[in-house]
């Protein structure tokens, strides 16, 4: 059986943590930033963890166990 290929789009967007969870960046910090508050933009810089319901699908894309 051939090797599994990692999904290139997922590889660029998600990184696994040491404990096996998946880290992601937040959305809505791309354009039209003038009407968003400074606090909101600052909080969007922080990365977040992927929801438990989506974790298995993303791990499959990244070829993780």
Short mmCIF file of C-alpha atoms in Angstrom, two decimals:
data_model
loop_
_atom_site.label_atom_id
_atom_site.label_comp_id
_atom_site.label_asym_id
_atom_site.label_seq_id
_atom_site.Cartn_x
_atom_site.Cartn_y
_atom_site.Cartn_z
CA UNK A 1 0.00 0.00 0.00
CA UNK A 2 1.41 3.46 -0.88
CA UNK A 3 2.26 6.09 1.69
CA UNK A 4 -0.43 8.56 2.75
CA UNK A 5 0.02 12.06 1.35
CA UNK A 6 -0.29 15.03 3.70
CA UNK A 7 -2.84 17.63 2.59
CA UNK A 8 -0.78 20.69 1.61
CA UNK A 9 -3.44 23.22 2.62
CA UNK A 10 -3.85 21.68 6.06
CA UNK A 11 -0.08 21.46 6.51
CA UNK A 12 0.16 25.26 6.14
CA UNK A 13 -2.76 26.02 8.49
CA UNK A 14 -2.45 23.59 11.41
CA UNK A 15 0.37 22.54 13.72
CA UNK A 16 0.24 19.70 16.24
CA UNK A 17 1.11 20.49 19.86
CA UNK A 18 3.22 18.31 22.10
CA UNK A 19 0.18 16.84 23.81
CA UNK A 20 -1.40 15.81 20.48
CA UNK A 21 -3.90 18.63 20.08
CA UNK A 22 -4.06 20.75 16.93
CA UNK A 23 -3.33 24.49 16.94
CA UNK A 24 -4.87 26.92 14.44
CA UNK A 25 -4.80 30.64 13.67
CA UNK A 26 -7.89 32.80 14.08
CA UNK A 27 -9.92 34.15 11.18
CA UNK A 28 -11.10 37.73 10.45
CA UNK A 29 -7.76 39.51 10.61
CA UNK A 30 -7.14 39.86 6.90
CA UNK A 31 -8.71 43.08 5.64
CA UNK A 32 -11.29 45.74 6.62
CA UNK A 33 -9.36 46.25 9.86
CA UNK A 34 -10.16 49.95 10.37
CA UNK A 35 -13.57 49.39 11.99
CA UNK A 36 -12.36 46.59 14.27
CA UNK A 37 -11.22 47.68 17.70
CA UNK A 38 -7.59 47.52 18.77
CA UNK A 39 -8.46 44.99 21.47
CA UNK A 40 -10.28 42.74 19.00
CA UNK A 41 -7.38 42.75 16.53
CA UNK A 42 -4.91 42.06 19.33
CA UNK A 43 -6.96 39.07 20.50
CA UNK A 44 -7.17 37.73 16.94
CA UNK A 45 -3.36 37.40 16.91
CA UNK A 46 -3.52 34.63 19.51
CA UNK A 47 -3.70 31.09 18.16
CA UNK A 48 -6.41 28.70 19.32
CA UNK A 49 -6.98 24.96 19.54
CA UNK A 50 -9.13 23.15 17.02
CA UNK A 51 -12.49 21.97 18.33
CA UNK A 52 -12.59 18.36 19.52
CA UNK A 53 -15.32 17.56 16.94
CA UNK A 54 -13.02 18.58 14.06
CA UNK A 55 -9.78 17.19 15.46
CA UNK A 56 -10.02 13.69 13.93
CA UNK A 57 -10.66 15.04 10.41
CA UNK A 58 -7.67 17.39 10.59
CA UNK A 59 -5.42 14.69 12.00
CA UNK A 60 -6.39 12.53 9.02
CA UNK A 61 -5.42 15.37 6.63
CA UNK A 62 -2.07 15.77 8.40
CA UNK A 63 -1.49 11.97 8.45
CA UNK A 64 -1.26 11.90 12.24
CA UNK A 65 -2.56 9.05 14.33
#
